[in-house]
Tab-separated table of C-alpha atoms in Angstrom:
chain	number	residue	atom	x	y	z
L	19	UNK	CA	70.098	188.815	75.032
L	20	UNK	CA	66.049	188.765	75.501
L	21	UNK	CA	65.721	190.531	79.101
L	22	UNK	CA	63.160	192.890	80.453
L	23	UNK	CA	64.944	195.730	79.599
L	24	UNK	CA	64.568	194.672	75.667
L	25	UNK	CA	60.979	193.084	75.722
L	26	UNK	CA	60.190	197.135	77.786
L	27	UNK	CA	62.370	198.948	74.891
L	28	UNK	CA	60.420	197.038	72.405
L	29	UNK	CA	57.224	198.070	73.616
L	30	UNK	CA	58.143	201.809	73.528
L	31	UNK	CA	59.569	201.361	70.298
L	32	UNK	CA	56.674	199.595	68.765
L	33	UNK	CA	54.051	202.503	70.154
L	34	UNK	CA	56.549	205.131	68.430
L	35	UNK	CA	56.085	203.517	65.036
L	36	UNK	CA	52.079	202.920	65.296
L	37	UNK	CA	52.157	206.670	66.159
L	38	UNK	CA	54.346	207.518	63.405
L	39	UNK	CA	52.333	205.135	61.134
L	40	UNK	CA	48.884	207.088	61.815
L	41	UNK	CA	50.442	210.100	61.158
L	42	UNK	CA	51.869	208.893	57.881
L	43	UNK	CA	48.269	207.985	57.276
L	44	UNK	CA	46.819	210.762	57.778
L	45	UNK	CA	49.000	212.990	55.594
L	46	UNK	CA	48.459	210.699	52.767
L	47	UNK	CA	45.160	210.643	52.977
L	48	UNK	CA	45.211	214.359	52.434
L	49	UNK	CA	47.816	214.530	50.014
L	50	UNK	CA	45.855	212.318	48.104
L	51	UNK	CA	42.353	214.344	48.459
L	52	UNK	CA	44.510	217.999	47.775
L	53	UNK	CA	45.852	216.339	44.582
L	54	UNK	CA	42.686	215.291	43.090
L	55	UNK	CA	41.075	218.907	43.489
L	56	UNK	CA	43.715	220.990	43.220
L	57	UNK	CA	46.365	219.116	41.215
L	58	UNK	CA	49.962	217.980	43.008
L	59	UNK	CA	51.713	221.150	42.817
L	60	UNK	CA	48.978	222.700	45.485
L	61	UNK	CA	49.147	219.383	47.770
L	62	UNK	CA	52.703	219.803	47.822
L	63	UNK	CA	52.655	223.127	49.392
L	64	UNK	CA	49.733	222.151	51.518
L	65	UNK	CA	52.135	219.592	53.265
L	66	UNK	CA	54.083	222.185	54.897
L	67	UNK	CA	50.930	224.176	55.691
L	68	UNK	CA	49.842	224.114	59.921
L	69	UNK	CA	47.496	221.183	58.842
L	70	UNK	CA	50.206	218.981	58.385
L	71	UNK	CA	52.928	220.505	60.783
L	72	UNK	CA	50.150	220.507	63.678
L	73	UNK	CA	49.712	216.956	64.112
L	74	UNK	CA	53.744	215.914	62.899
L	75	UNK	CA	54.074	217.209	66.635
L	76	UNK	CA	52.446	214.302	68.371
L	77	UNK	CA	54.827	211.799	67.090
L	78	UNK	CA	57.689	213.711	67.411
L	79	UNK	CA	56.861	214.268	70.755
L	80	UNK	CA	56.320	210.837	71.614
L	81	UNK	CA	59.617	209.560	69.613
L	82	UNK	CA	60.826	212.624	72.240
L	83	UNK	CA	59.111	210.835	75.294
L	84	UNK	CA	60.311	207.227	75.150
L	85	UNK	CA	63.801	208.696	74.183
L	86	UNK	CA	64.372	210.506	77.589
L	87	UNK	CA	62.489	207.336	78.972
L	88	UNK	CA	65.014	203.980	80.275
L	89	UNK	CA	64.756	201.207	82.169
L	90	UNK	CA	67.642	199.359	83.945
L	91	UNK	CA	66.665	195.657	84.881
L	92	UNK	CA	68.120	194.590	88.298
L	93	UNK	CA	70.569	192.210	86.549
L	94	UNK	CA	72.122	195.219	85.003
L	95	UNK	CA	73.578	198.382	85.594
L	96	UNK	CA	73.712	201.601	83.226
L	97	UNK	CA	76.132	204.237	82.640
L	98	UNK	CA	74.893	207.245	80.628
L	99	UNK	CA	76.669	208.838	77.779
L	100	UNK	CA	75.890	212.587	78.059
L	101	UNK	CA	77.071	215.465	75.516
L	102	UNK	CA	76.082	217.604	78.644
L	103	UNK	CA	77.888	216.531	81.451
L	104	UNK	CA	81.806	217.174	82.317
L	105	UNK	CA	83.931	214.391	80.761
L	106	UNK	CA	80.802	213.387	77.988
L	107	UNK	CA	79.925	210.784	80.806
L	108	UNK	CA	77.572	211.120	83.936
L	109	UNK	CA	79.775	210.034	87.269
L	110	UNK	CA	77.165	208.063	88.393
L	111	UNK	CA	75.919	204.824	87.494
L	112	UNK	CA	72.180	204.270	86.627
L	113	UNK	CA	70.682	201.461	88.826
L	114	UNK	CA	67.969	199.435	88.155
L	115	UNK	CA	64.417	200.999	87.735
L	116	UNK	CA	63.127	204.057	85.123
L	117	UNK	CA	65.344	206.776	84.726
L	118	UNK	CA	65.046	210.395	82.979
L	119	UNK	CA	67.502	211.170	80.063
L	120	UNK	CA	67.950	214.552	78.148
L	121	UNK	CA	66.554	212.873	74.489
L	122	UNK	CA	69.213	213.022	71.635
L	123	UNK	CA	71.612	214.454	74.217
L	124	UNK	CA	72.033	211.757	76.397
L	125	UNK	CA	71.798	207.511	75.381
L	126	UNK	CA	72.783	204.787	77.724
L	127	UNK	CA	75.209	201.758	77.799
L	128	UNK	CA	74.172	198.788	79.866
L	129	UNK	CA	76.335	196.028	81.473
L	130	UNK	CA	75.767	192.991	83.301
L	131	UNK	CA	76.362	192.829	87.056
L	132	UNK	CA	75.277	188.842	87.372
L	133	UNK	CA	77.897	186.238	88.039
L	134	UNK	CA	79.823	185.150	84.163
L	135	UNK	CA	82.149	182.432	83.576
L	136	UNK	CA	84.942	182.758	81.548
L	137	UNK	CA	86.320	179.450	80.366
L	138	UNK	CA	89.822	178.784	78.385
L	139	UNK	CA	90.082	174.887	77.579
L	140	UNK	CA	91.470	172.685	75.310
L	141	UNK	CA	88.515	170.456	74.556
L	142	UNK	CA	87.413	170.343	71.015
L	143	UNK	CA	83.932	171.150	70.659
L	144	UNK	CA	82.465	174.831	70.943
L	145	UNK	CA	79.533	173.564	72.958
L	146	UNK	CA	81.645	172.769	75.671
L	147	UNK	CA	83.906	175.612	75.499
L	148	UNK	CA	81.286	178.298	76.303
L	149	UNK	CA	80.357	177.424	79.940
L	150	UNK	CA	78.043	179.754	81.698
L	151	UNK	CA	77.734	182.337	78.945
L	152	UNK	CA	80.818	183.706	78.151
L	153	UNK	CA	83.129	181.707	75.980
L	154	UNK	CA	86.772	180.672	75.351
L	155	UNK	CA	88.424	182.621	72.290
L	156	UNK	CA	88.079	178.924	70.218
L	157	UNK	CA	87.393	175.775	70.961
L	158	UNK	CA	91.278	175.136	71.296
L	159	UNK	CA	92.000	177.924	74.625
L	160	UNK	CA	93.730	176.039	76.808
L	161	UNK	CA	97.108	178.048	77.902
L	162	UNK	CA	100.301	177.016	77.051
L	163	UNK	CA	103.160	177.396	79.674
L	164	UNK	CA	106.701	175.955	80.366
L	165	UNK	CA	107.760	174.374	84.142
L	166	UNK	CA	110.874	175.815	85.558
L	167	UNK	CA	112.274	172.299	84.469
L	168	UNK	CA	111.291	173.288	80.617
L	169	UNK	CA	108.389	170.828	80.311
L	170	UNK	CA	105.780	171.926	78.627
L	171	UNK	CA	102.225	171.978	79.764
L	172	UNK	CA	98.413	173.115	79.146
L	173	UNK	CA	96.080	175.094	81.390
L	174	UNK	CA	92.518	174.831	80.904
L	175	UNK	CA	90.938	177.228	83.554
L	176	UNK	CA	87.819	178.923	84.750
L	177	UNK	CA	87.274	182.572	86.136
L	178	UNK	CA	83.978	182.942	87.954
L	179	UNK	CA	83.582	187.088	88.046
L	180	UNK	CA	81.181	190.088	87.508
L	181	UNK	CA	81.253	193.369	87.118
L	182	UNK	CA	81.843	195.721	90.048
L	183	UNK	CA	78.593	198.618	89.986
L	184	UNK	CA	80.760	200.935	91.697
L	185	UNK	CA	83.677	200.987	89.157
L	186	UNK	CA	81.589	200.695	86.215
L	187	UNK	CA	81.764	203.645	84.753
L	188	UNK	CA	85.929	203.842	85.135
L	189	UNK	CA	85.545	200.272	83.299
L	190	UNK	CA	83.437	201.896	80.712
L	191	UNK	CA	85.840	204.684	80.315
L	192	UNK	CA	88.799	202.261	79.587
L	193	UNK	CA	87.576	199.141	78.276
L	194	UNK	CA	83.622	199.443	77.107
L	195	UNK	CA	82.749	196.090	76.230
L	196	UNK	CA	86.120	195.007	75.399
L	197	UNK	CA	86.815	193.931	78.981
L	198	UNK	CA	86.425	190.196	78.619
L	199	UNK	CA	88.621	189.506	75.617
L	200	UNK	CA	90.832	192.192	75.495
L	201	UNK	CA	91.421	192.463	79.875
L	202	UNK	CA	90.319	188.833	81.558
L	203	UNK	CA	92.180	186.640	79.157
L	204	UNK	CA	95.637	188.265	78.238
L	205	UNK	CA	95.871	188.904	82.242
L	206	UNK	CA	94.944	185.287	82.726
L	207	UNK	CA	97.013	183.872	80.714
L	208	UNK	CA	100.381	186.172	81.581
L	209	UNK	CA	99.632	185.073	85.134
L	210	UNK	CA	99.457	181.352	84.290
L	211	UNK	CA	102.766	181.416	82.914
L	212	UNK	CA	104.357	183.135	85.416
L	213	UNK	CA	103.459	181.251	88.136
L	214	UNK	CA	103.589	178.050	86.198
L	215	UNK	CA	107.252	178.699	85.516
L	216	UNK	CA	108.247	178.384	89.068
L	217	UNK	CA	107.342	175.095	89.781
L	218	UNK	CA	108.301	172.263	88.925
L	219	UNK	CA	106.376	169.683	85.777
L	220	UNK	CA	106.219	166.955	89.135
L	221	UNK	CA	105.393	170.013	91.419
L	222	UNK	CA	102.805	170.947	89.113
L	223	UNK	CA	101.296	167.175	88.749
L	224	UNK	CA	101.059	167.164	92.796
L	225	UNK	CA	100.084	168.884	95.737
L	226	UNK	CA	101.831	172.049	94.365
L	227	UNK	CA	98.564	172.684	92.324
L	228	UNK	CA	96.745	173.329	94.740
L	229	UNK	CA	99.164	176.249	96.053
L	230	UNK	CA	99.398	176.833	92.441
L	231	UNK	CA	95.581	177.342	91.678
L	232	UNK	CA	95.413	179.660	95.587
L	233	UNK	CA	98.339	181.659	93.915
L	234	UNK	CA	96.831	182.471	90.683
L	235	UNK	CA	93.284	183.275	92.822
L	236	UNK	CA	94.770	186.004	95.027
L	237	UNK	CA	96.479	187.557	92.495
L	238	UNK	CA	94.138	187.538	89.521
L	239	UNK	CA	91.237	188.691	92.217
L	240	UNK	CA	93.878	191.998	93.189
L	241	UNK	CA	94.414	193.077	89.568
L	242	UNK	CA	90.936	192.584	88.459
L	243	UNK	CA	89.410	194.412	91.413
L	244	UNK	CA	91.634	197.358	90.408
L	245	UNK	CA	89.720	197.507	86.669
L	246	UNK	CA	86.381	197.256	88.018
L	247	UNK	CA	85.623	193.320	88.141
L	248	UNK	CA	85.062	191.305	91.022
L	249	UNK	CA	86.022	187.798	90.812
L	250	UNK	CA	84.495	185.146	92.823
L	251	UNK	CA	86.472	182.009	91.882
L	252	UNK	CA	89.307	181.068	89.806
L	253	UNK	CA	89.812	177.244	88.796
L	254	UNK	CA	92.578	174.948	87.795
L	255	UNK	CA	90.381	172.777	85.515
L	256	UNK	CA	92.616	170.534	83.896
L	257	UNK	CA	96.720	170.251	83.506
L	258	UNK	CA	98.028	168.376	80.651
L	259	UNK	CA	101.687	167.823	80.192
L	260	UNK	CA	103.735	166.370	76.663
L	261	UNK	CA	102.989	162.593	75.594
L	262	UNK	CA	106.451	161.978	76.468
L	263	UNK	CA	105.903	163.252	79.808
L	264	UNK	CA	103.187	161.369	80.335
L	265	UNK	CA	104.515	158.194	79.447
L	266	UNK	CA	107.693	158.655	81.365
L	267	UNK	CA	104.923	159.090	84.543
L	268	UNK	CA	103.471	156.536	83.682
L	269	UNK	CA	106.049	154.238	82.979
L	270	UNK	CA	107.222	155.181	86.581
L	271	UNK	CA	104.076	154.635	87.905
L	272	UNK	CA	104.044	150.924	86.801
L	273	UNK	CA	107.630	150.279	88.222
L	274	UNK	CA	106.243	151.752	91.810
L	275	UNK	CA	103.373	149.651	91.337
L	276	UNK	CA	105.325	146.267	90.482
L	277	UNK	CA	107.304	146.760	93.566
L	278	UNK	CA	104.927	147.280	95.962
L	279	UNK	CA	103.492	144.136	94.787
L	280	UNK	CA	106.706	142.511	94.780
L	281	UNK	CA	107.192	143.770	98.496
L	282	UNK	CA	102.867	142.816	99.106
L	283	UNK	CA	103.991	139.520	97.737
L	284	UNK	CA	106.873	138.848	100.030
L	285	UNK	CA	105.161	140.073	103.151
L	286	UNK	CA	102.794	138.358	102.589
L	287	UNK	CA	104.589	134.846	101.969
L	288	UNK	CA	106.532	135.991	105.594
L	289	UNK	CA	103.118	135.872	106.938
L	290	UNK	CA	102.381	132.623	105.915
L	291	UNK	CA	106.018	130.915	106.658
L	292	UNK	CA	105.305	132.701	110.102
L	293	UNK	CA	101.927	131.295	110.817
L	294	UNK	CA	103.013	127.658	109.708
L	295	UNK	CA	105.963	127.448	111.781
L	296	UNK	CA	103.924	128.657	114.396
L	297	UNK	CA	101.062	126.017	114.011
L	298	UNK	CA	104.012	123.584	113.628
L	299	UNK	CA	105.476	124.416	117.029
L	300	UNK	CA	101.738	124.367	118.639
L	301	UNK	CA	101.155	120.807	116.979
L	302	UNK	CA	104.888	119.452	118.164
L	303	UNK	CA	103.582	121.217	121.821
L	304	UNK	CA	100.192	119.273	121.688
L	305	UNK	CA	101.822	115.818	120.507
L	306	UNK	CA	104.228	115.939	123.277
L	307	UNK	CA	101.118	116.898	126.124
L	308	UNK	CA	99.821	114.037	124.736
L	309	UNK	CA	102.411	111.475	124.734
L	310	UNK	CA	103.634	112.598	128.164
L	311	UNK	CA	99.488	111.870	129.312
L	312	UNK	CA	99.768	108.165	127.420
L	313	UNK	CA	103.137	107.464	129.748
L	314	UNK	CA	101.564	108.392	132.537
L	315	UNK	CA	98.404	106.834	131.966
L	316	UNK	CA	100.548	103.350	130.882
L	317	UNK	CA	102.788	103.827	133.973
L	318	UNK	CA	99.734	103.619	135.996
L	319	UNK	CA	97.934	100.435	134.199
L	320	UNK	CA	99.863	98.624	131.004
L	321	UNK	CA	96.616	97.329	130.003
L	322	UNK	CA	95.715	100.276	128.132
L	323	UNK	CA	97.957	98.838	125.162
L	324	UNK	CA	95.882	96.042	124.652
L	325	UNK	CA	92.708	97.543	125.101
L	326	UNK	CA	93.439	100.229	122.371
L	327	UNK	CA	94.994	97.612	120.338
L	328	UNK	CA	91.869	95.430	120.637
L	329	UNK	CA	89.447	99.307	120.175
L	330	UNK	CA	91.565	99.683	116.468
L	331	UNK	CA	90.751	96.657	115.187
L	332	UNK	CA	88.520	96.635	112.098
L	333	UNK	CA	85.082	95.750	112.455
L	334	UNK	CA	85.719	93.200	109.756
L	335	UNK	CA	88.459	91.210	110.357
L	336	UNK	CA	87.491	87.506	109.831
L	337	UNK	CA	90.130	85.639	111.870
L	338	UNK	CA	91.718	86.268	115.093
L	339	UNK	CA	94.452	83.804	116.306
L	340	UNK	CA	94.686	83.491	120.150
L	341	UNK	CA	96.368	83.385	122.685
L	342	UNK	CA	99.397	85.463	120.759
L	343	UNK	CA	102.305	82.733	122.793
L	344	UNK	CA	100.520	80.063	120.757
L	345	UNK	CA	103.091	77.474	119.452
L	346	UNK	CA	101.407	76.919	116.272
L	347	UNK	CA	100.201	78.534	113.479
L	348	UNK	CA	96.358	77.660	112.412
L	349	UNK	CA	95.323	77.547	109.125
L	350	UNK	CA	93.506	80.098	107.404
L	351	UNK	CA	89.697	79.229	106.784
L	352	UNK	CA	88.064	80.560	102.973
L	353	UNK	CA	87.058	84.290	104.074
L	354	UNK	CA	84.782	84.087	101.123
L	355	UNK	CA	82.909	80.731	102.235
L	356	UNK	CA	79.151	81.791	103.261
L	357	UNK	CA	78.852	78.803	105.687
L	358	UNK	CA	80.519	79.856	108.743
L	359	UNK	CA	82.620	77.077	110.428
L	360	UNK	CA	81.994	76.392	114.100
L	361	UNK	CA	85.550	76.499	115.983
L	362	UNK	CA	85.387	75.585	119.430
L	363	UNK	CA	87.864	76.451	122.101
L	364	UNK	CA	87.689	74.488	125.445
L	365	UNK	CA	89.799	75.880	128.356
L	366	UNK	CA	90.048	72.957	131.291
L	367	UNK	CA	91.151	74.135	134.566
L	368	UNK	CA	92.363	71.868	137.108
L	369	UNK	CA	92.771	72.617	140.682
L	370	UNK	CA	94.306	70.375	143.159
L	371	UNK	CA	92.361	70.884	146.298
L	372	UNK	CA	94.937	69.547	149.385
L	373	UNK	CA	92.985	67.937	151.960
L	374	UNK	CA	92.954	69.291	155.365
L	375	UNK	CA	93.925	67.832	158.678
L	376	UNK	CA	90.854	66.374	159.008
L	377	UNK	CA	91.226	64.531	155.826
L	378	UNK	CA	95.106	63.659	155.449
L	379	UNK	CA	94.620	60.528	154.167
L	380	UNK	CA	92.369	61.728	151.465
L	381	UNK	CA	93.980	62.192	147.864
L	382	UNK	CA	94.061	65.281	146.074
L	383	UNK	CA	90.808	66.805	144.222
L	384	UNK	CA	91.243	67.879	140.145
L	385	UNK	CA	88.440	69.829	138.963
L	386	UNK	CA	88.214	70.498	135.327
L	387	UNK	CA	86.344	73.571	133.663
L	388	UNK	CA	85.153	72.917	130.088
L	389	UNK	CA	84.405	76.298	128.226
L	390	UNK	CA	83.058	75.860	124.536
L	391	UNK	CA	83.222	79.217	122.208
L	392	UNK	CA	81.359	79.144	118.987
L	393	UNK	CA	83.234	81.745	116.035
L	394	UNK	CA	83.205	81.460	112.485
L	395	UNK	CA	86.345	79.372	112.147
L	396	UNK	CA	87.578	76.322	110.552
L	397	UNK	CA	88.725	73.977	111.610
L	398	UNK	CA	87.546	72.944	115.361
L	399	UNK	CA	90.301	74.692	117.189
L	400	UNK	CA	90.296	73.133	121.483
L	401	UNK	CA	92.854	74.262	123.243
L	402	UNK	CA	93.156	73.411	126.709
L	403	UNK	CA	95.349	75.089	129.718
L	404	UNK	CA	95.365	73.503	132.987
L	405	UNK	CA	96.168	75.106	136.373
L	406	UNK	CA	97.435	73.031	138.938
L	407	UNK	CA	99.184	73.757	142.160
C-alpha cells in the first residue's frame, strides 16, 4: 500500500544504495589501477588493506543509520520486534512520528488504525465483493445458516472496524496479520448462525431483523473488543432464503393482495349503492317539495294548468284548434303549402240592454262585436258566440 511511511522508507533506502554504489566505485577503480601495476594477486591483498576498510565504514554506517531510523504515519501504528527486550517484543506501541531502533536488533511491524470494511456477500463479481479495502474470502461469501423452522438462508453482511492502538501489541502477539481472515470471519460467521437459528425463516423476513442485526452488533462488538479490534458498525446487508421459500412468499403475497382487492372492490361498490340510494331518496324528497308547491300554487289559481300547457307548446306547431268544447272537427290545412291561408274567426257579442223606467216602452238594445283574427289556416274558420241576457 503506497503511504508516507513507504515513499519515506524508499528514500532512505535509495540514499543507502547510492552510498553503497560510490563505494563500490571507488574500490574498483583501485582494484583496477593495483592490478595493472602490480598484477591481481597484490590488488587482492590491497582490498583488505586500511585503504579499502577506511571508507567501507561510511556506508556501513549509513546502512547502520537509516536502520535504527522509522517512521510511523498517523494512519498507522507500530509495534517493535526487539531481541532485547523481555518477551522479544517492546510493551509499548510506536505512534506516529520518527522513532529510534537498536539496528539489526530491533525491526518493526506496522498496522493500520483507520476505519476497514470487511464484507461477506454472495454477489458474483470480485469487484463488488471487496468494499472499502478489505475483501470477502471469494466472490461467493455470503453465510449460510438454518431458521429454527429448518429453512435455509444466506447472510451477506458488513463489519465496519479498526484496530484498537492500545491492544495492538496483545493482537500482534496472537494473531499478527492473520486477524482478519483467520479472527473477524470464523467469529462472524459462528455468530450468524447462532442467532439466526433462533428465529424464525418469517421472523427473519420481518421486523425480527432488525433485533436480529442489534443482536449480532452487541455481541460481535464485545468479543472483538476483547482481541484488540474496535468495531464501529455491523450490517445485515442482504437475507436470501430457498427458491421454494420464496415462491411460497410470494405466492402468499398474491393471495393477500387479491383479497384486499376483492374486499377494495366491494367497499367500494357499498360506497356507490350507498351514495345512489341516497341521491335517490334526496331526488324522491325534492319531487315531492315540488309537487306539494304545484298543489298549492293550483289550489290558489287553476289557471296555472293552462298557462303551462300553452308555455310547452312547440314553437312550431302549425295548427291550433279552438275553443277545445268545439263541436266539430276542422280540417287539416297542407303544413307544407308556402302560401299561408287567411282563417278568420269573428266572435259577435250581443247584449240586451233593458230599458229603464224612463224608457219602458222602448224595446230591447242588441249590440254585436265583430272580431276578425288573421292565422295561417285554411279554410276561413268564423265562429260566432253570442251573449245575451
Amino acid at each position: 500500500m503506497p503511504t508516507n511511511s513507504f515513499n519515506f522508507e524508499d528514500l532512505l533506502g535509495l540514499s543507502t544504495q547510492v552510498v553503497w554504489g560510490a563505494f563500490a566505485l571507488y574500490a574498483l577503480i583501485i582494484f583496477i589501477s593495483t592490478a595493472r601495476s602490480y598484477g591481481i594477486v597484490i590488488a587482492l591483498i590491497r582490498m583488505i588493506s586500511a585503504r579499502i576498510i577506511g571508507p567501507l565504514l561510511i556506508p556501513i554506517a549509513f546502512t547502520l543509520f537509516t536502520m535504527s531510523l522509522i517512521f510511523i504515519p498517523p494512519q498507522e501504528v507500530g509495534v517493535v520486534i526487539s531481541l532485547l527486550s523481555p518477551g522479544g517484543i517492546r510493551p509499548q506501541p510506536v505512534r506516529a512520528g520518527l522513532h529510534w531502533i537498536v539496528p539489526v536488533l530491533e525491526w518493526k511491524e506496522t498496522y493500520p488504525i483507520y476505519w476497514q470494511t470487511y464484507t461477506m456477500s454472495g454477489i458474483s463479481t470480485l469487484a463488488e465483493a471487496v468494499e472499502g479495502g478489505v475483501g470477502g474470502e471469494g466472490p461467493q461469501d455470503s453465510i449460510r445458516a438454518r431458521t429454527s423452522d429448518g429453512q435455509e438462508v444466506y447472510l451477506d453482511t458488513s463489519i465496519i472496524f479498526r484496530v484498537d492502538e492500545q491492544q495492538v501489541v496483545a493482537l500482534h502477539v496472537e494473531w499478527q496479520h492473520r486477524y482478519v481472515t483467520e479472527l473477524v470471519s470464523p467469529l462472524i460467521r459462528g455468530e450468524v448462525r447462532s442467532q439466526v437459528s433462533q428465529f424464525t425463516a418469517r421472523e427473519v423476513n420481518s421486523s425480527a431483523r432488525l433485533d436480529l442485526e442489534t443482536t449480532l452488533d452487541r455481541l460481535l462488538r464485545d468479543q472483538l473488543s476483547e482481541k484488540g479490534l474496535v468495531v464501529d458498525q455491523f450490517l445485515l446487508r442482504d437475507i436470501t432464503f430457498s427458491p421454494e421459500f420464496v415462491a411460497a412468499i410470494e405466492s402468499k403475497q398474491v393471495a393477500v393482495e387479491q383479497r384486499d382487492q376483492a374486499n377494495y372492490e366491494a367497499e367500494r361498490a357499498r360506497t356507490l349503492a350507498k351514495g345512489d340510494a341516497d341521491a335517490a331518496i334526496t331526488r324522491a324528497a325534492g319531487q315531492a317539495e315540488s309537487l306539494r308547491l304545484i298543489g298549492e300554487a293550483l289550489a290558489e289559481n287553476n289557471e296555472l294548468v293552462t298557462y303551462h300547457y300553452v308555455d310547452k307548446l312547440a314553437p312550431n306547431i302549425k295548427v291550433m284548434l279552438v275553443p277545445n268544447n268545439a263541436p266539430f272537427i276542422l280540417p287539416l290545412p297542407d303544413l307544407t303549402a308556402t302560401e299561408p291561408v287567411t282563417a278568420t274567426v269573428t266572435k259577435t257579442l250581443t247584449e240586451t240592454v233593458q230599458p229603464t223606467q224612463q224608457m219602458t216602452q222602448t224595446p230591447a238594445l242588441s249590440i254585436t262585436t265583430s272580431v276578425s283574427v288573421t292565422l295561417p289556416l285554411s279554410p276561413t274558420l268564423t265562429l260566432s258566440n253570442t251573449v245575451g241576457q
